[in-house]
Amino acid sequence: MSDTFRDVLTGLAAIVGDKHVIAPGSDQEPYVVDWRGRYHGRAVAVVKPGSTAEVSSVVRYCAEKRFAIVPQGGNTGMCGAATPDDRAGNVVIRLDRMRAVRDISPLANTVTVEAGCILADVQSAARDVDRYFPLSLGAEGSCQIGGNISTNAGGTAVLRYGPTRDLVLGLEVVLPDGRVFNGLRALRKDNTGYALKQLFIGAEGTLGIVTAAVLKLFAPPRSSALALLKLQGVEQALEIMARLRGAVGDRLGSLEIMSRSQIEAIAATVPHVAIPFALTTPWYLIVELTDALAGVDLNEPLAAVLADAMEAGLAEDAILASNLAQAKAIWAVRHSVSEGNKRSGYVVSHDSVVPLERQAAFVTNVEARIKAAVPHATVVMHGHIGDGNIHVIALIDRARCQDPTVTAALVAQINEVVDDETAAQGGAISAEHGIGITNRGRLARVADPLDIELMRSIKQLLDPYGLMNPGKIFGAGAA
């Protein structure tokens, strides 16, 4: 290690303490490799500040030394947005020590939390005051709320509550020069100029580091009903959704779809997850109704809609969960898709979103086009059908992916097929996963040049030296 890098470690330790700075070596491994093991980077240090003031001082120090800064939450992302590149001078900043619930107000239906809070802990804090924080996803036991905000995470409750962007009232953000943007206001109405907080939601840490947030809370669901439907196609799922919305309105909380091939991948590779239903049709739809009133019988209206749907030939079969354990077993299948896919082969994952009216055509066309282009690929799908977001995944035998050049060409071929079909259906290439490293080339290929120009202008304004999470969203090393 050079004297310069030793000096950096010493300087950072002076801010946060020796035990909160991790030097290069095996202890850094969890922080310089992404969740899927796809990207491996380097860092002169991994730093864990314990307060906004310490984050500010660390960022100011790095800015003065011109060291690249890589903000990292729980490192559960799908696109490599939290992984450093291979330059020697990266500093990874983790907020694991910043987990305080600063304030919670049942009256205002708000909670103010630090960015290192685990999502599940935010949910628990809301439950402790008889409130509900609706953001929910498979990694909620390890992902951090700052990362959820920086990626505008979606999850299974978007249909009713919206993505993370819709759940944030205020933010505290350390800017690339170390100044602190104090927008930590719990106001439902605030029309004083530009909504600056929105710049940082979904920016993947390229414009600053979220250190705290004011989040919306809701009345908790006190009654619920859940069913699993067996379908022949996505068209039937969309018609059932329309019938449910007409019958139960906002009580429709979640609508999740999985292809048979997706569930088969889970069954083959995730032994601790049982499949509590027979696989007899091409598609499977999870429907969940919720209500804030206790004692409301939601099984009756759900069963009525499902009976009508089956009579109309829209569903082959329906399983109405009779207890909480059965409901949890069904949800366990849905929450195991990422794990199952990771274990099944080399994953070429997509996060397309298309208008609801185009979803059926999209899934049919894109599967046919992938199989025509790459016959050996296994195509699996799952998604949040009610908001237009279908994840199309091509699983490739890892034996075919030993040569990085061959693998890159194969991935590019599949991506082009999916992106072209997404565009043909009037959609966008990322609904919730973001751009990061994985999708930056795809973004450059499909985005409106004016969109890229405006984003670059904002980046240049806030981060003129390109130090904040470089190489993400835009091309490698781009400011």
Short mmCIF file of C-alpha atoms in Angstrom, two decimals:
data_model
loop_
_atom_site.label_atom_id
_atom_site.label_comp_id
_atom_site.label_asym_id
_atom_site.label_seq_id
_atom_site.Cartn_x
_atom_site.Cartn_y
_atom_site.Cartn_z
CA MET A 1 0.00 0.00 0.00
CA SER A 2 1.33 3.42 -0.95
CA ASP A 3 2.02 6.16 1.57
CA THR A 4 -0.86 8.15 0.06
CA PHE A 5 -3.33 5.38 0.78
CA ARG A 6 -1.98 4.91 4.31
CA ASP A 7 -2.50 8.61 4.89
CA VAL A 8 -6.10 8.26 3.64
CA LEU A 9 -6.79 5.44 6.10
CA THR A 10 -5.32 7.55 8.88
CA GLY A 11 -7.35 10.60 7.85
CA LEU A 12 -10.61 8.64 7.70
CA ALA A 13 -9.92 6.94 11.03
CA ALA A 14 -9.47 10.36 12.58
CA ILE A 15 -13.07 11.13 11.61
CA VAL A 16 -14.90 7.89 12.45
CA GLY A 17 -12.46 5.92 14.62
CA ASP A 18 -10.03 3.11 13.73
CA LYS A 19 -12.54 0.30 14.20
CA HIS A 20 -14.93 1.84 11.68
CA VAL A 21 -12.43 1.88 8.79
CA ILE A 22 -11.76 -1.37 6.92
CA ALA A 23 -8.49 -1.50 5.00
CA PRO A 24 -7.97 -3.57 1.82
CA GLY A 25 -8.01 -7.29 2.50
CA SER A 26 -10.39 -10.18 3.05
CA ASP A 27 -12.52 -8.16 5.49
CA GLN A 28 -13.50 -5.89 2.60
CA GLU A 29 -14.84 -8.71 0.43
CA PRO A 30 -18.56 -8.32 1.37
CA TYR A 31 -18.39 -4.64 0.42
CA VAL A 32 -16.56 -4.77 -2.92
CA VAL A 33 -18.57 -7.59 -4.54
CA ASP A 34 -22.22 -7.27 -5.52
CA TRP A 35 -24.96 -9.61 -4.26
CA ARG A 36 -24.93 -11.75 -7.41
CA GLY A 37 -21.13 -12.01 -7.48
CA ARG A 38 -21.15 -10.36 -10.89
CA TYR A 39 -18.95 -7.33 -10.15
CA HIS A 40 -15.70 -7.22 -8.18
CA GLY A 41 -14.16 -3.88 -7.30
CA ARG A 42 -11.50 -2.36 -5.08
CA ALA A 43 -11.49 0.19 -2.30
CA VAL A 44 -8.76 1.97 -0.40
CA ALA A 45 -11.18 1.93 2.52
CA VAL A 46 -14.66 0.94 3.64
CA VAL A 47 -15.87 3.59 6.09
CA LYS A 48 -18.78 3.35 8.54
CA PRO A 49 -19.66 6.80 9.88
CA GLY A 50 -22.01 7.02 12.83
CA SER A 51 -23.74 10.34 12.20
CA THR A 52 -24.65 12.78 9.48
CA ALA A 53 -21.84 15.03 10.68
CA GLU A 54 -19.35 12.18 10.22
CA VAL A 55 -20.74 11.38 6.75
CA SER A 56 -20.31 15.04 5.87
CA SER A 57 -16.73 15.08 7.13
CA VAL A 58 -15.84 11.86 5.30
CA VAL A 59 -17.30 13.13 2.03
CA ARG A 60 -15.56 16.50 2.41
CA TYR A 61 -12.27 14.73 3.07
CA CYS A 62 -12.67 12.49 0.00
CA ALA A 63 -13.67 15.45 -2.17
CA GLU A 64 -10.56 17.38 -1.15
CA LYS A 65 -8.37 14.35 -1.93
CA ARG A 66 -10.35 13.61 -5.14
CA PHE A 67 -11.16 10.06 -4.06
CA ALA A 68 -14.22 8.43 -5.61
CA ILE A 69 -17.11 7.83 -3.18
CA VAL A 70 -19.33 4.75 -3.44
CA PRO A 71 -22.44 4.89 -1.19
CA GLN A 72 -23.65 1.43 -0.23
CA GLY A 73 -26.77 0.28 1.61
CA GLY A 74 -27.44 -3.38 2.28
CA ASN A 75 -25.73 -4.35 -1.01
CA THR A 76 -28.80 -6.28 -2.19
CA GLY A 77 -29.25 -4.49 -5.54
CA MET A 78 -29.58 -6.22 -8.88
CA CYS A 79 -27.55 -3.86 -11.10
CA GLY A 80 -24.21 -3.32 -9.37
CA ALA A 81 -25.07 0.25 -8.40
CA ALA A 82 -23.46 -0.11 -4.96
CA THR A 83 -20.25 -1.84 -6.10
CA PRO A 84 -16.97 0.05 -6.57
CA ASP A 85 -15.05 -0.29 -9.81
CA ASP A 86 -11.45 -1.52 -9.97
CA ARG A 87 -9.70 1.82 -9.48
CA ALA A 88 -7.47 1.91 -6.45
CA GLY A 89 -8.86 5.09 -4.89
CA ASN A 90 -12.47 4.20 -4.12
CA VAL A 91 -13.92 4.85 -0.68
CA VAL A 92 -17.05 2.82 0.13
CA ILE A 93 -19.34 4.54 2.63
CA ARG A 94 -21.71 2.32 4.61
CA LEU A 95 -24.32 3.66 7.01
CA ASP A 96 -24.78 0.48 9.08
CA ARG A 97 -24.20 2.42 12.31
CA MET A 98 -26.91 4.98 11.49
CA ARG A 99 -30.03 3.02 12.42
CA ALA A 100 -31.88 5.39 14.73
CA VAL A 101 -35.60 6.06 14.54
CA ARG A 102 -35.39 9.80 15.15
CA ASP A 103 -39.10 10.42 15.43
CA ILE A 104 -42.41 8.69 14.88
CA SER A 105 -45.81 10.37 14.85
CA PRO A 106 -49.02 8.33 14.76
CA LEU A 107 -50.90 11.63 14.51
CA ALA A 108 -49.07 12.76 11.36
CA ASN A 109 -48.61 9.19 10.09
CA THR A 110 -44.86 9.72 9.67
CA VAL A 111 -41.61 8.14 10.80
CA THR A 112 -38.18 9.78 10.58
CA VAL A 113 -35.37 7.24 10.28
CA GLU A 114 -31.68 7.21 9.54
CA ALA A 115 -30.63 5.71 6.25
CA GLY A 116 -28.93 2.65 7.70
CA CYS A 117 -32.19 1.33 9.15
CA ILE A 118 -33.04 -2.14 7.85
CA LEU A 119 -36.35 -2.07 5.99
CA ALA A 120 -37.82 -4.74 8.27
CA ASP A 121 -36.94 -2.58 11.29
CA VAL A 122 -38.79 0.38 9.79
CA GLN A 123 -41.81 -1.87 9.32
CA SER A 124 -41.48 -3.03 12.94
CA ALA A 125 -41.22 0.53 14.28
CA ALA A 126 -44.46 1.36 12.48
CA ARG A 127 -46.19 -1.70 13.95
CA ASP A 128 -45.11 -0.66 17.44
CA VAL A 129 -47.36 2.42 17.17
CA ASP A 130 -50.15 0.58 15.31
CA ARG A 131 -49.14 1.91 11.91
CA TYR A 132 -47.99 0.34 8.65
CA PHE A 133 -45.05 1.03 6.34
CA PRO A 134 -46.01 -0.69 3.08
CA LEU A 135 -42.68 -1.06 1.23
CA SER A 136 -42.06 -4.81 1.06
CA LEU A 137 -39.60 -6.90 -0.95
CA GLY A 138 -37.68 -10.14 -0.70
CA ALA A 139 -34.54 -8.52 0.77
CA GLU A 140 -36.39 -6.55 3.47
CA GLY A 141 -34.47 -8.33 6.23
CA SER A 142 -31.14 -6.94 5.02
CA CYS A 143 -31.70 -4.00 2.65
CA GLN A 144 -31.38 -0.50 4.12
CA ILE A 145 -33.89 2.30 3.74
CA GLY A 146 -31.26 4.64 2.28
CA GLY A 147 -30.63 2.15 -0.49
CA ASN A 148 -34.37 1.69 -1.03
CA ILE A 149 -34.71 5.44 -1.49
CA SER A 150 -31.64 5.75 -3.71
CA THR A 151 -32.98 3.06 -6.03
CA ASN A 152 -36.67 4.02 -5.74
CA ALA A 153 -37.45 0.44 -4.75
CA GLY A 154 -40.77 -1.03 -5.82
CA GLY A 155 -41.82 -4.34 -4.28
CA THR A 156 -45.15 -6.07 -3.91
CA ALA A 157 -47.28 -3.19 -2.57
CA VAL A 158 -46.82 -0.68 -5.40
CA LEU A 159 -50.29 -1.42 -6.78
CA ARG A 160 -51.90 0.21 -3.74
CA TYR A 161 -49.24 2.45 -2.17
CA GLY A 162 -46.87 3.34 -5.00
CA PRO A 163 -43.06 2.96 -5.19
CA THR A 164 -40.63 4.40 -2.63
CA ARG A 165 -40.84 7.81 -4.30
CA ASP A 166 -44.48 8.03 -3.21
CA LEU A 167 -43.61 7.14 0.40
CA VAL A 168 -40.99 9.84 1.04
CA LEU A 169 -41.96 13.21 2.51
CA GLY A 170 -38.51 14.59 3.31
CA LEU A 171 -34.81 13.83 2.97
CA GLU A 172 -31.49 14.70 4.53
CA VAL A 173 -28.66 14.29 2.01
CA VAL A 174 -24.91 14.84 2.13
CA LEU A 175 -23.91 16.43 -1.18
CA PRO A 176 -20.73 15.55 -3.10
CA ASP A 177 -18.80 18.45 -1.54
CA GLY A 178 -19.82 17.53 2.01
CA ARG A 179 -22.58 20.10 2.49
CA VAL A 180 -25.81 18.81 4.02
CA PHE A 181 -29.11 19.33 2.21
CA ASN A 182 -31.67 19.57 5.01
CA GLY A 183 -35.00 18.73 3.45
CA LEU A 184 -36.10 16.59 6.40
CA ARG A 185 -39.61 18.04 6.58
CA ALA A 186 -42.72 16.04 7.45
CA LEU A 187 -45.04 18.21 5.39
CA ARG A 188 -47.79 16.75 3.23
CA LYS A 189 -48.08 20.05 1.34
CA ASP A 190 -44.97 22.05 0.45
CA ASN A 191 -45.02 24.08 -2.75
CA THR A 192 -42.02 26.34 -2.06
CA GLY A 193 -40.05 26.01 -5.27
CA TYR A 194 -38.54 22.91 -6.82
CA ALA A 195 -39.12 19.55 -5.09
CA LEU A 196 -35.38 19.03 -4.60
CA LYS A 197 -35.79 15.78 -2.66
CA GLN A 198 -37.00 14.11 -5.85
CA LEU A 199 -33.56 14.54 -7.42
CA PHE A 200 -32.05 12.09 -4.95
CA ILE A 201 -34.78 9.43 -5.03
CA GLY A 202 -33.75 6.88 -7.62
CA ALA A 203 -30.43 8.63 -8.36
CA GLU A 204 -28.49 5.55 -7.18
CA GLY A 205 -26.12 7.57 -5.02
CA THR A 206 -24.73 9.55 -7.95
CA LEU A 207 -25.87 12.94 -6.61
CA GLY A 208 -25.36 12.53 -2.86
CA ILE A 209 -25.72 10.22 0.12
CA VAL A 210 -29.15 9.97 1.76
CA THR A 211 -28.58 10.01 5.53
CA ALA A 212 -32.16 10.25 6.85
CA ALA A 213 -35.74 10.36 5.60
CA VAL A 214 -39.27 11.20 6.67
CA LEU A 215 -41.55 8.40 5.47
CA LYS A 216 -45.32 8.07 5.21
CA LEU A 217 -47.16 5.63 7.43
CA PHE A 218 -50.65 4.19 7.00
CA ALA A 219 -53.32 2.43 9.00
CA PRO A 220 -52.29 -1.23 9.27
CA PRO A 221 -54.21 -3.94 7.44
CA ARG A 222 -56.42 -5.64 10.02
CA SER A 223 -58.32 -7.92 7.67
CA SER A 224 -57.00 -9.76 4.66
CA ALA A 225 -57.70 -12.49 2.16
CA LEU A 226 -55.33 -14.20 -0.23
CA ALA A 227 -55.77 -16.53 -3.15
CA LEU A 228 -53.64 -18.23 -5.77
CA LEU A 229 -55.12 -18.63 -9.24
CA LYS A 230 -54.03 -20.95 -12.03
CA LEU A 231 -54.25 -19.30 -15.43
CA GLN A 232 -53.59 -20.01 -19.07
CA GLY A 233 -52.31 -16.53 -19.91
CA VAL A 234 -51.60 -12.97 -18.86
CA GLU A 235 -54.74 -11.79 -20.66
CA GLN A 236 -56.83 -13.64 -18.07
CA ALA A 237 -54.87 -12.06 -15.21
CA LEU A 238 -55.58 -8.58 -16.54
CA GLU A 239 -59.30 -9.27 -16.90
CA ILE A 240 -59.42 -10.64 -13.36
CA MET A 241 -57.65 -7.51 -12.13
CA ALA A 242 -60.26 -5.32 -13.81
CA ARG A 243 -63.05 -7.32 -12.16
CA LEU A 244 -61.37 -7.10 -8.75
CA ARG A 245 -60.93 -3.35 -9.01
CA GLY A 246 -64.59 -2.96 -9.88
CA ALA A 247 -65.67 -5.16 -6.99
CA VAL A 248 -63.30 -4.25 -4.14
CA GLY A 249 -61.57 -1.00 -5.21
CA ASP A 250 -58.53 -0.05 -3.15
CA ARG A 251 -58.81 -3.19 -1.09
CA LEU A 252 -56.83 -4.84 -3.89
CA GLY A 253 -53.39 -4.64 -2.26
CA SER A 254 -51.16 -6.95 -4.30
CA LEU A 255 -51.33 -8.72 -7.62
CA GLU A 256 -48.27 -10.84 -8.39
CA ILE A 257 -47.78 -13.19 -11.32
CA MET A 258 -45.28 -16.01 -11.93
CA SER A 259 -44.73 -18.27 -14.92
CA ARG A 260 -44.68 -22.02 -14.40
CA SER A 261 -41.02 -22.06 -15.46
CA GLN A 262 -40.24 -19.56 -12.69
CA ILE A 263 -41.81 -21.72 -10.02
CA GLU A 264 -40.09 -24.82 -11.42
CA ALA A 265 -36.74 -23.05 -11.01
CA ILE A 266 -37.54 -22.40 -7.35
CA ALA A 267 -38.74 -25.96 -6.77
CA ALA A 268 -35.51 -27.35 -8.25
CA THR A 269 -33.04 -25.15 -6.38
CA VAL A 270 -34.54 -23.80 -3.13
CA PRO A 271 -35.27 -26.88 -1.01
CA HIS A 272 -36.44 -24.97 2.07
CA VAL A 273 -39.36 -23.50 0.11
CA ALA A 274 -42.24 -25.89 -0.54
CA ILE A 275 -44.55 -25.35 -3.49
CA PRO A 276 -48.00 -25.67 -1.87
CA PHE A 277 -49.89 -26.25 -5.11
CA ALA A 278 -49.64 -28.46 -8.19
CA LEU A 279 -48.12 -26.94 -11.35
CA THR A 280 -50.80 -27.60 -13.96
CA THR A 281 -51.03 -24.33 -15.93
CA PRO A 282 -48.58 -21.87 -17.55
CA TRP A 283 -49.27 -18.95 -15.15
CA TYR A 284 -49.98 -18.40 -11.43
CA LEU A 285 -51.49 -15.26 -9.94
CA ILE A 286 -51.36 -14.20 -6.27
CA VAL A 287 -54.23 -11.91 -5.24
CA GLU A 288 -54.28 -10.23 -1.84
CA LEU A 289 -57.04 -8.02 -0.45
CA THR A 290 -56.58 -5.95 2.71
CA ASP A 291 -58.68 -3.58 4.80
CA ALA A 292 -57.85 -1.32 7.74
CA LEU A 293 -61.06 -2.38 9.53
CA ALA A 294 -60.85 -5.42 11.78
CA GLY A 295 -63.30 -8.24 11.30
CA VAL A 296 -64.11 -7.49 7.67
CA ASP A 297 -64.77 -10.69 5.73
CA LEU A 298 -62.72 -10.22 2.57
CA ASN A 299 -62.89 -13.89 1.67
CA GLU A 300 -66.51 -13.51 0.61
CA PRO A 301 -66.00 -10.80 -2.07
CA LEU A 302 -62.76 -12.45 -3.20
CA ALA A 303 -64.44 -15.84 -3.54
CA ALA A 304 -67.33 -14.26 -5.44
CA VAL A 305 -65.01 -12.63 -7.99
CA LEU A 306 -63.00 -15.80 -8.37
CA ALA A 307 -66.12 -17.91 -8.85
CA ASP A 308 -67.31 -15.57 -11.59
CA ALA A 309 -63.85 -15.64 -13.16
CA MET A 310 -63.78 -19.41 -13.24
CA GLU A 311 -67.27 -19.57 -14.65
CA ALA A 312 -66.15 -17.17 -17.40
CA GLY A 313 -63.18 -19.40 -18.19
CA LEU A 314 -60.62 -16.90 -16.95
CA ALA A 315 -59.06 -19.24 -14.34
CA GLU A 316 -58.54 -22.99 -14.32
CA ASP A 317 -58.48 -23.25 -10.55
CA ALA A 318 -58.24 -21.07 -7.43
CA ILE A 319 -56.85 -21.75 -3.97
CA LEU A 320 -58.23 -19.47 -1.26
CA ALA A 321 -55.81 -19.40 1.69
CA SER A 322 -57.69 -20.69 4.75
CA ASN A 323 -55.19 -19.46 7.34
CA LEU A 324 -52.11 -17.31 7.85
CA ALA A 325 -49.71 -20.23 7.48
CA GLN A 326 -51.09 -21.08 4.05
CA ALA A 327 -50.85 -17.45 2.96
CA LYS A 328 -47.23 -17.26 4.15
CA ALA A 329 -46.41 -20.45 2.23
CA ILE A 330 -47.73 -18.93 -0.99
CA TRP A 331 -45.84 -15.66 -0.42
CA ALA A 332 -42.66 -17.64 0.34
CA VAL A 333 -42.69 -18.90 -3.24
CA ARG A 334 -42.97 -15.38 -4.63
CA HIS A 335 -40.21 -14.03 -2.38
CA SER A 336 -37.82 -16.83 -3.47
CA VAL A 337 -37.63 -15.91 -7.15
CA SER A 338 -34.25 -14.13 -6.95
CA GLU A 339 -32.67 -16.91 -4.92
CA GLY A 340 -34.06 -19.59 -7.22
CA ASN A 341 -32.86 -17.85 -10.34
CA LYS A 342 -29.40 -17.20 -8.95
CA ARG A 343 -29.05 -20.90 -8.18
CA SER A 344 -30.42 -22.01 -11.54
CA GLY A 345 -27.76 -20.60 -13.84
CA TYR A 346 -26.26 -17.42 -15.21
CA VAL A 347 -29.02 -14.83 -14.86
CA VAL A 348 -29.79 -12.30 -17.58
CA SER A 349 -32.41 -10.24 -15.77
CA HIS A 350 -34.74 -7.54 -17.04
CA ASP A 351 -36.97 -5.04 -15.33
CA SER A 352 -39.26 -3.93 -18.14
CA VAL A 353 -42.44 -1.99 -17.59
CA VAL A 354 -45.09 -1.59 -20.28
CA PRO A 355 -48.63 -0.20 -20.35
CA LEU A 356 -51.14 -2.61 -18.84
CA GLU A 357 -52.94 -3.05 -22.14
CA ARG A 358 -49.67 -4.25 -23.72
CA GLN A 359 -48.55 -6.71 -21.06
CA ALA A 360 -50.05 -9.80 -22.66
CA ALA A 361 -48.51 -9.05 -26.05
CA PHE A 362 -45.20 -8.19 -24.41
CA VAL A 363 -44.78 -11.49 -22.53
CA THR A 364 -45.81 -13.56 -25.55
CA ASN A 365 -43.58 -11.73 -28.01
CA VAL A 366 -40.52 -11.38 -25.80
CA GLU A 367 -40.43 -15.07 -24.87
CA ALA A 368 -40.71 -16.09 -28.52
CA ARG A 369 -37.98 -13.63 -29.53
CA ILE A 370 -35.56 -14.78 -26.83
CA LYS A 371 -36.07 -18.44 -27.70
CA ALA A 372 -35.55 -17.70 -31.39
CA ALA A 373 -32.34 -15.79 -30.68
CA VAL A 374 -30.94 -18.06 -27.95
CA PRO A 375 -32.66 -21.47 -28.12
CA HIS A 376 -30.76 -22.90 -25.14
CA ALA A 377 -31.99 -20.17 -22.76
CA THR A 378 -34.68 -20.96 -20.20
CA VAL A 379 -37.12 -18.05 -19.98
CA VAL A 380 -38.80 -17.42 -16.65
CA MET A 381 -41.02 -14.51 -15.65
CA HIS A 382 -42.50 -12.94 -12.56
CA GLY A 383 -43.75 -9.51 -11.74
CA HIS A 384 -46.16 -6.97 -10.41
CA ILE A 385 -48.75 -7.27 -13.09
CA GLY A 386 -50.99 -4.54 -11.74
CA ASP A 387 -48.36 -1.84 -12.33
CA GLY A 388 -47.07 -3.10 -15.68
CA ASN A 389 -43.75 -4.44 -14.38
CA ILE A 390 -42.89 -7.92 -15.66
CA HIS A 391 -39.41 -9.27 -14.95
CA VAL A 392 -38.18 -11.30 -17.92
CA ILE A 393 -35.24 -13.53 -17.01
CA ALA A 394 -33.15 -15.71 -19.28
CA LEU A 395 -31.34 -18.48 -17.39
CA ILE A 396 -28.20 -19.76 -19.11
CA ASP A 397 -26.27 -22.90 -18.26
CA ARG A 398 -23.12 -21.67 -16.49
CA ALA A 399 -21.04 -24.06 -18.59
CA ARG A 400 -21.78 -21.79 -21.55
CA CYS A 401 -20.63 -18.70 -19.62
CA GLN A 402 -17.00 -19.52 -18.85
CA ASP A 403 -15.56 -17.13 -21.45
CA PRO A 404 -16.32 -13.50 -20.46
CA THR A 405 -16.28 -12.34 -24.07
CA VAL A 406 -18.75 -15.00 -25.16
CA THR A 407 -20.94 -14.28 -22.14
CA ALA A 408 -20.97 -10.53 -22.80
CA ALA A 409 -22.03 -11.10 -26.41
CA LEU A 410 -24.79 -13.46 -25.33
CA VAL A 411 -26.09 -11.01 -22.72
CA ALA A 412 -26.01 -8.15 -25.23
CA GLN A 413 -28.00 -10.22 -27.72
CA ILE A 414 -30.70 -11.06 -25.16
CA ASN A 415 -30.82 -7.49 -23.85
CA GLU A 416 -31.32 -6.10 -27.33
CA VAL A 417 -34.22 -8.47 -27.95
CA VAL A 418 -35.93 -7.54 -24.68
CA ASP A 419 -35.28 -3.81 -25.04
CA ASP A 420 -36.58 -3.70 -28.59
CA GLU A 421 -39.78 -5.48 -27.60
CA THR A 422 -40.15 -3.21 -24.57
CA ALA A 423 -39.85 -0.16 -26.80
CA ALA A 424 -42.26 -1.64 -29.35
CA GLN A 425 -44.86 -1.93 -26.58
CA GLY A 426 -44.33 1.65 -25.39
CA GLY A 427 -42.44 0.72 -22.23
CA ALA A 428 -39.20 1.45 -20.35
CA ILE A 429 -36.27 -0.83 -19.53
CA SER A 430 -36.27 -0.29 -15.75
CA ALA A 431 -39.27 -0.11 -13.47
CA GLU A 432 -37.58 -0.59 -10.07
CA HIS A 433 -34.09 -2.10 -10.28
CA GLY A 434 -32.40 0.99 -11.71
CA ILE A 435 -29.43 1.32 -14.05
CA GLY A 436 -26.21 0.88 -12.05
CA ILE A 437 -23.47 -0.85 -14.03
CA THR A 438 -25.59 -3.56 -15.61
CA ASN A 439 -27.95 -1.35 -17.57
CA ARG A 440 -25.92 1.76 -18.41
CA GLY A 441 -25.16 0.57 -21.95
CA ARG A 442 -28.81 -0.29 -22.47
CA LEU A 443 -29.88 3.13 -21.20
CA ALA A 444 -27.51 4.85 -23.62
CA ARG A 445 -28.96 2.80 -26.46
CA VAL A 446 -32.67 3.34 -25.80
CA ALA A 447 -33.02 6.64 -23.94
CA ASP A 448 -33.98 9.93 -25.53
CA PRO A 449 -30.70 11.89 -25.97
CA LEU A 450 -32.34 14.90 -24.34
CA ASP A 451 -33.05 12.82 -21.22
CA ILE A 452 -29.36 11.87 -21.02
CA GLU A 453 -28.28 15.46 -21.61
CA LEU A 454 -30.47 16.77 -18.79
CA MET A 455 -29.32 14.07 -16.39
CA ARG A 456 -25.69 14.78 -17.18
CA SER A 457 -26.27 18.49 -16.61
CA ILE A 458 -27.71 17.83 -13.15
CA LYS A 459 -24.82 15.49 -12.36
CA GLN A 460 -22.28 18.09 -13.49
CA LEU A 461 -23.93 20.80 -11.40
CA LEU A 462 -23.94 18.83 -8.15
CA ASP A 463 -20.82 16.70 -8.71
CA PRO A 464 -18.46 18.57 -11.08
CA TYR A 465 -15.53 16.22 -10.42
CA GLY A 466 -17.58 13.07 -10.94
CA LEU A 467 -16.61 11.63 -7.56
CA MET A 468 -20.01 10.40 -6.34
CA ASN A 469 -20.56 6.77 -7.39
CA PRO A 470 -18.70 7.11 -10.70
CA GLY A 471 -19.48 4.78 -13.57
CA LYS A 472 -23.09 4.26 -12.54
CA ILE A 473 -26.02 5.18 -14.82
CA PHE A 474 -23.66 6.84 -17.32
CA GLY A 475 -20.59 5.27 -18.97
CA ALA A 476 -17.59 4.20 -16.96
CA GLY A 477 -15.84 7.17 -15.43
CA ALA A 478 -18.40 9.65 -16.76
CA ALA A 479 -19.37 12.58 -14.62
#
